[in-house]
Amino acid sequence: METLDWKSLPFGYIKTDYNVRCYYRDGKWGELEISSSEIINLHMAATSLHYGQEAFEGLKAFMGRDGQVRVFRWKDNAARMKTSAQGILMAEVPEELFHDAMVKTIKMNLRFVPPFGSGASLYIRPLLIGSGAEVGVKAAREYLFMIFVTPVGPYFKEGFKPSRMIITREYDRAAPLGTGRIKVGGNYAASLKAMDLAHREGYSSALFLDAREKKYIDEAGPANFFGIKNSTYITPDSVSILPSITNKSLQRIALDMGMKVEVRPVPVEELATFEEVGACGTAAVISPVKAIVDDESGKTYQFGSNGEPGPWSKKLYERLIAIQTGELPDPYGWVEIIK
Ligand SMILES: Cc1ncc(COP(=O)(O)O)c(C=O)c1O
């Protein structure tokens, strides 16, 4: 076991021992290659560098109390990566290849899986890029698929603490018929300025609105949005947000806890009616939100009391973490134990 200070790991990159790579050439995927280098050799005219042919994923593995490593919903990440590939004309990574690469990478870096109870986990980052050279704007003929892992700390250093967000109207993350629904780098580049502005003003994230009308909530930086009222979990239906696997999981758990679930457009004014609000994603599971500022209307929407996370958010968060770490049984078939 690696002797890192597990309890104070950041959500950042730490070098591990190995990564795996696979090249798509002449219309087919080659053999998985194991590498101990952090560097990739890339043609300077690769389409990923010039035309944004790049997609990635993010998922986590957890060490259980029983010493077994559990990966959460990897099939959903593999499926989403296929959708991303289709969206920007890249070679698709077959599910078996994704699985093989993932299991190999985890097993070769087992000493970096944070111990049970540390709150930390092993973040798995699959990456698919156009590696073939083109100068005209077109899809590459060659691709590189790789996976690296890195141990990451609990997202919230001071625990499960609600934060403040700000609605952004100056920037759009994704256009209605653009690439918001897939996990490609361009969406993140488009979000950087708004996120930076929000951070500099002391907010945890920018809250993006629908690009067409600026009437509905889209998502909160790299996380989906949800609001809760009257025992109902409400989350936006939008053509320009990433279908979050955490969000899908929370919806299922919410139903099974007796809540109602609504997936529909969420107008900004509805913020005034929510009892609890949160952002959800792999990194934090749930980031509770205590206030949302709207500079245009001058309104600040407040949620919860005493700056504490709401009761439903807390229950959802605890239930999902317990399933991921093997503390509760997994009735959904979400977890795979790495053998
Ligand atoms: C833009 C965006 N929305 C939402 C999410 C949350 O998705 P997931 O729950 O699958 O991590 C992410 C992170 O992957 C993201 O990048």
CSV table of C-alpha atoms in Angstrom, one decimal, residues 46-311:
chain,number,residue,atom,x,y,z
A,46,ALA,CA,-3.4,15.4,-34.7
A,47,THR,CA,-7.1,16.4,-35.0
A,48,SER,CA,-7.5,16.4,-31.2
A,49,LEU,CA,-5.1,19.4,-31.1
A,50,HIS,CA,-6.7,21.4,-33.9
A,51,TYR,CA,-10.3,20.4,-34.2
A,52,GLY,CA,-11.2,19.2,-30.8
A,53,GLN,CA,-11.6,15.5,-31.5
A,54,GLU,CA,-11.4,14.6,-27.8
A,55,ALA,CA,-13.7,12.9,-25.4
A,56,PHE,CA,-13.2,11.8,-21.8
A,57,GLU,CA,-14.9,10.1,-19.0
A,58,GLY,CA,-14.7,10.1,-15.2
A,59,LEU,CA,-15.6,7.4,-12.8
A,60,LYS,CA,-14.4,6.0,-9.5
A,61,ALA,CA,-13.3,2.9,-7.7
A,62,PHE,CA,-13.7,2.5,-4.0
A,63,MET,CA,-12.0,0.2,-1.4
A,64,GLY,CA,-14.5,-1.6,0.7
A,65,ARG,CA,-14.3,-2.5,4.3
A,66,ASP,CA,-13.9,-6.1,3.0
A,67,GLY,CA,-10.7,-5.1,1.1
A,68,GLN,CA,-12.5,-5.5,-2.3
A,69,VAL,CA,-12.3,-2.8,-4.9
A,70,ARG,CA,-15.6,-1.7,-6.4
A,71,VAL,CA,-16.1,0.3,-9.6
A,72,PHE,CA,-19.3,2.3,-9.9
A,73,ARG,CA,-21.5,2.0,-13.1
A,74,TRP,CA,-18.6,1.7,-15.6
A,75,LYS,CA,-21.0,0.4,-18.3
A,76,ASP,CA,-22.8,3.7,-18.3
A,77,ASN,CA,-19.5,5.6,-18.7
A,78,ALA,CA,-18.5,3.2,-21.6
A,79,ALA,CA,-21.9,3.9,-23.2
A,80,ARG,CA,-21.5,7.6,-22.8
A,81,MET,CA,-18.1,7.5,-24.3
A,82,LYS,CA,-19.6,5.8,-27.4
A,83,THR,CA,-22.2,8.6,-27.6
A,84,SER,CA,-19.4,11.1,-27.4
A,85,ALA,CA,-17.4,9.4,-30.1
A,86,GLN,CA,-20.5,9.3,-32.4
A,87,GLY,CA,-21.1,13.0,-31.7
A,88,ILE,CA,-17.7,14.1,-33.0
A,89,LEU,CA,-17.1,11.4,-35.6
A,90,MET,CA,-14.4,9.4,-33.6
A,91,ALA,CA,-13.8,5.7,-33.6
A,92,GLU,CA,-16.0,4.1,-30.9
A,93,VAL,CA,-14.4,2.2,-28.0
A,94,PRO,CA,-16.1,-1.2,-27.7
A,95,GLU,CA,-17.4,-2.0,-24.2
A,96,GLU,CA,-15.1,-5.0,-23.8
A,97,LEU,CA,-12.1,-2.9,-24.6
A,98,PHE,CA,-13.2,-0.2,-22.2
A,99,HIS,CA,-13.6,-2.8,-19.5
A,100,ASP,CA,-10.3,-4.6,-20.2
A,101,ALA,CA,-8.4,-1.3,-20.1
A,102,MET,CA,-10.1,-0.2,-16.9
A,103,VAL,CA,-9.6,-3.5,-15.0
A,104,LYS,CA,-5.9,-3.6,-16.1
A,105,THR,CA,-5.3,0.0,-15.0
A,106,ILE,CA,-6.9,-0.5,-11.6
A,107,LYS,CA,-5.1,-3.8,-11.0
A,108,MET,CA,-1.7,-2.4,-11.9
A,109,ASN,CA,-2.2,0.6,-9.6
A,110,LEU,CA,-3.8,-1.2,-6.6
A,111,ARG,CA,-1.5,0.4,-4.2
A,112,PHE,CA,-3.0,3.8,-5.1
A,113,VAL,CA,-6.6,2.8,-4.2
A,114,PRO,CA,-7.2,4.8,-1.0
A,115,PRO,CA,-8.1,2.8,2.0
A,116,PHE,CA,-11.6,2.3,3.3
A,117,GLY,CA,-12.8,5.0,5.6
A,118,SER,CA,-10.4,7.7,4.2
A,119,GLY,CA,-13.2,9.3,2.2
A,120,ALA,CA,-10.8,9.2,-0.8
A,121,SER,CA,-11.2,7.1,-3.9
A,122,LEU,CA,-9.4,6.1,-7.1
A,123,TYR,CA,-10.5,8.4,-10.0
A,124,ILE,CA,-10.5,6.7,-13.4
A,125,ARG,CA,-10.0,8.8,-16.4
A,126,PRO,CA,-10.6,7.3,-19.9
A,127,LEU,CA,-9.6,9.5,-22.8
A,128,LEU,CA,-10.2,9.1,-26.5
A,129,ILE,CA,-8.5,11.4,-29.0
A,130,GLY,CA,-8.0,11.9,-32.7
A,131,SER,CA,-4.3,11.0,-33.1
A,132,GLY,CA,-4.2,11.0,-36.9
A,133,ALA,CA,-2.8,14.0,-38.8
A,134,GLU,CA,-5.2,16.1,-40.9
A,135,VAL,CA,-4.9,19.7,-42.0
A,136,GLY,CA,-8.3,20.1,-43.5
A,137,VAL,CA,-11.2,20.1,-41.1
A,138,LYS,CA,-12.2,16.4,-41.0
A,139,ALA,CA,-12.3,13.4,-38.7
A,140,ALA,CA,-9.0,11.6,-38.1
A,141,ARG,CA,-8.4,8.1,-39.4
A,142,GLU,CA,-6.4,7.2,-36.3
A,143,TYR,CA,-7.4,7.3,-32.6
A,144,LEU,CA,-5.8,6.8,-29.2
A,145,PHE,CA,-7.8,5.4,-26.3
A,146,MET,CA,-6.2,5.4,-22.9
A,147,ILE,CA,-7.0,5.2,-19.3
A,148,PHE,CA,-5.1,6.6,-16.3
A,149,VAL,CA,-6.0,6.6,-12.7
A,150,THR,CA,-5.2,8.9,-9.9
A,151,PRO,CA,-6.2,8.8,-6.2
A,152,VAL,CA,-8.5,11.7,-5.3
A,153,GLY,CA,-9.5,13.1,-1.9
A,154,PRO,CA,-13.0,13.7,-0.7
A,155,TYR,CA,-14.3,16.6,-2.8
A,156,PHE,CA,-15.2,18.6,0.4
A,157,LYS,CA,-12.3,19.0,2.7
A,158,GLU,CA,-14.5,20.4,5.5
A,159,GLY,CA,-17.1,17.7,4.9
A,160,PHE,CA,-20.4,17.9,3.2
A,161,LYS,CA,-20.7,21.7,3.2
A,162,PRO,CA,-23.2,23.8,1.2
A,163,SER,CA,-21.8,26.4,-1.1
A,164,ARG,CA,-22.9,29.5,-3.1
A,165,MET,CA,-23.3,29.6,-6.9
A,166,ILE,CA,-23.9,32.4,-9.3
A,167,ILE,CA,-26.1,32.4,-12.4
A,168,THR,CA,-24.1,33.3,-15.5
A,169,ARG,CA,-25.7,35.1,-18.4
A,170,GLU,CA,-22.6,36.3,-20.2
A,171,TYR,CA,-21.4,32.9,-21.3
A,172,ASP,CA,-23.0,29.7,-22.7
A,173,ARG,CA,-21.5,26.4,-22.1
A,174,ALA,CA,-23.2,24.6,-25.0
A,175,ALA,CA,-25.6,25.4,-27.8
A,176,PRO,CA,-29.0,23.7,-28.0
A,177,LEU,CA,-28.0,21.7,-31.0
A,178,GLY,CA,-24.4,21.6,-30.0
A,179,THR,CA,-22.3,19.2,-28.0
A,180,GLY,CA,-23.6,19.8,-24.5
A,181,ARG,CA,-25.0,16.2,-24.2
A,182,ILE,CA,-21.6,14.6,-24.8
A,183,LYS,CA,-18.4,14.7,-22.8
A,184,VAL,CA,-16.1,16.4,-25.2
A,185,GLY,CA,-13.3,18.9,-24.3
A,186,GLY,CA,-14.8,21.8,-26.2
A,187,ASN,CA,-17.6,22.1,-23.7
A,188,TYR,CA,-15.2,22.5,-20.9
A,189,ALA,CA,-13.1,25.1,-22.7
A,190,ALA,CA,-16.3,27.0,-23.3
A,191,SER,CA,-17.1,26.9,-19.6
A,192,LEU,CA,-13.7,28.0,-18.2
A,193,LYS,CA,-14.2,31.8,-18.3
A,194,ALA,CA,-17.6,31.7,-16.6
A,195,MET,CA,-16.2,29.3,-14.0
A,196,ASP,CA,-13.1,31.4,-13.4
A,197,LEU,CA,-15.2,34.5,-12.9
A,198,ALA,CA,-17.5,32.7,-10.4
A,199,HIS,CA,-14.5,31.4,-8.5
A,200,ARG,CA,-12.9,34.8,-8.3
A,201,GLU,CA,-16.0,36.2,-6.9
A,202,GLY,CA,-16.1,33.5,-4.2
A,203,TYR,CA,-18.7,31.2,-5.7
A,204,SER,CA,-18.2,27.4,-6.0
A,205,SER,CA,-19.6,27.3,-9.5
A,206,ALA,CA,-21.3,29.2,-12.3
A,207,LEU,CA,-24.8,28.1,-13.0
A,208,PHE,CA,-25.4,27.9,-16.7
A,209,LEU,CA,-28.8,28.7,-18.3
A,210,ASP,CA,-30.3,27.3,-21.5
A,211,ALA,CA,-28.5,29.2,-24.3
A,212,ARG,CA,-31.6,29.8,-26.4
A,213,GLU,CA,-33.9,31.6,-24.0
A,214,LYS,CA,-31.9,32.1,-20.8
A,215,LYS,CA,-35.0,31.1,-18.9
A,216,TYR,CA,-34.2,27.6,-17.7
A,217,ILE,CA,-31.5,26.1,-15.6
A,218,ASP,CA,-29.0,23.9,-17.5
A,219,GLU,CA,-26.2,22.8,-15.2
A,220,ALA,CA,-23.7,23.8,-12.6
A,221,GLY,CA,-20.2,23.7,-14.2
A,222,PRO,CA,-19.2,20.0,-14.4
A,223,ALA,CA,-22.3,18.8,-12.5
A,224,ASN,CA,-26.0,18.5,-13.0
A,225,PHE,CA,-28.5,20.5,-11.1
A,226,PHE,CA,-31.4,19.3,-8.9
A,227,GLY,CA,-33.9,21.0,-6.6
A,228,ILE,CA,-36.1,19.4,-4.0
A,229,LYS,CA,-39.5,20.4,-2.7
A,230,ASN,CA,-42.6,18.6,-1.4
A,231,SER,CA,-40.6,15.3,-1.3
A,232,THR,CA,-40.0,15.7,-5.0
A,233,TYR,CA,-36.6,15.5,-6.7
A,234,ILE,CA,-36.6,17.9,-9.7
A,235,THR,CA,-33.9,18.0,-12.3
A,236,PRO,CA,-33.7,19.8,-15.7
A,237,ASP,CA,-34.6,18.1,-18.9
A,238,SER,CA,-32.4,20.0,-21.5
A,239,VAL,CA,-30.8,19.2,-24.8
A,240,SER,CA,-27.5,20.9,-23.8
A,241,ILE,CA,-26.6,19.2,-20.5
A,242,LEU,CA,-24.5,16.1,-19.9
A,243,PRO,CA,-26.6,13.1,-18.8
A,244,SER,CA,-25.0,12.6,-15.4
A,245,ILE,CA,-24.7,9.0,-14.2
A,246,THR,CA,-24.8,10.3,-10.6
A,247,ASN,CA,-28.0,12.1,-11.3
A,248,LYS,CA,-29.6,9.0,-12.8
A,249,SER,CA,-28.5,7.1,-9.7
A,250,LEU,CA,-29.9,9.7,-7.3
A,251,GLN,CA,-33.2,9.7,-9.2
A,252,ARG,CA,-33.5,5.9,-8.8
A,253,ILE,CA,-32.6,6.1,-5.1
A,254,ALA,CA,-35.0,9.0,-4.6
A,255,LEU,CA,-37.8,6.9,-6.0
A,256,ASP,CA,-36.9,4.0,-3.8
A,257,MET,CA,-36.8,6.3,-0.8
A,258,GLY,CA,-40.4,7.3,-1.5
A,259,MET,CA,-39.7,10.6,-3.2
A,260,LYS,CA,-41.3,11.7,-6.5
A,261,VAL,CA,-39.0,12.4,-9.4
A,262,GLU,CA,-39.5,15.0,-12.1
A,263,VAL,CA,-37.2,15.5,-15.1
A,264,ARG,CA,-38.4,18.7,-16.9
A,265,PRO,CA,-37.4,22.2,-17.7
A,266,VAL,CA,-36.7,24.2,-14.5
A,267,PRO,CA,-37.4,27.9,-14.9
A,268,VAL,CA,-35.0,30.2,-13.0
A,269,GLU,CA,-37.9,31.7,-10.9
A,270,GLU,CA,-38.7,28.2,-9.6
A,271,LEU,CA,-35.5,28.5,-7.5
A,272,ALA,CA,-37.6,30.6,-5.1
A,273,THR,CA,-39.7,27.5,-4.3
A,274,PHE,CA,-37.1,24.9,-3.6
A,275,GLU,CA,-36.4,23.6,-0.1
A,276,GLU,CA,-33.1,22.1,-1.1
A,277,VAL,CA,-30.8,22.5,-4.0
A,278,GLY,CA,-27.7,20.7,-5.1
A,279,ALA,CA,-25.3,19.9,-7.9
A,280,CYS,CA,-24.4,16.3,-8.6
A,281,GLY,CA,-21.6,14.4,-10.3
A,282,THR,CA,-18.9,11.8,-9.9
A,283,ALA,CA,-16.5,14.1,-8.1
A,284,ALA,CA,-18.6,15.1,-5.1
A,285,VAL,CA,-21.7,12.9,-5.5
A,286,ILE,CA,-23.8,15.9,-4.2
A,287,SER,CA,-22.6,19.5,-3.6
A,288,PRO,CA,-25.3,21.1,-1.6
A,289,VAL,CA,-26.1,24.7,-2.5
A,290,LYS,CA,-27.2,27.2,0.1
A,291,ALA,CA,-27.6,30.2,-2.1
A,292,ILE,CA,-27.8,31.2,-5.8
A,293,VAL,CA,-27.2,34.7,-6.8
A,294,ASP,CA,-28.8,36.2,-9.9
A,295,ASP,CA,-27.0,39.5,-10.7
A,296,GLU,CA,-29.5,40.4,-13.4
A,297,SER,CA,-32.6,40.4,-11.1
A,298,GLY,CA,-30.6,41.3,-8.0
A,299,LYS,CA,-32.2,38.3,-6.3
A,300,THR,CA,-30.4,35.8,-4.0
A,301,TYR,CA,-32.2,32.5,-3.6
A,302,GLN,CA,-31.5,30.8,-0.3
A,303,PHE,CA,-32.0,27.2,0.6
A,304,GLY,CA,-32.0,25.3,3.9
A,305,SER,CA,-31.3,26.6,7.3
A,306,ASN,CA,-28.1,27.4,9.3
A,307,GLY,CA,-26.0,26.6,6.2
A,308,GLU,CA,-26.6,22.9,6.7
A,309,PRO,CA,-27.4,20.4,3.9
A,310,GLY,CA,-31.1,19.6,3.6
A,311,PRO,CA,-32.4,16.3,5.0
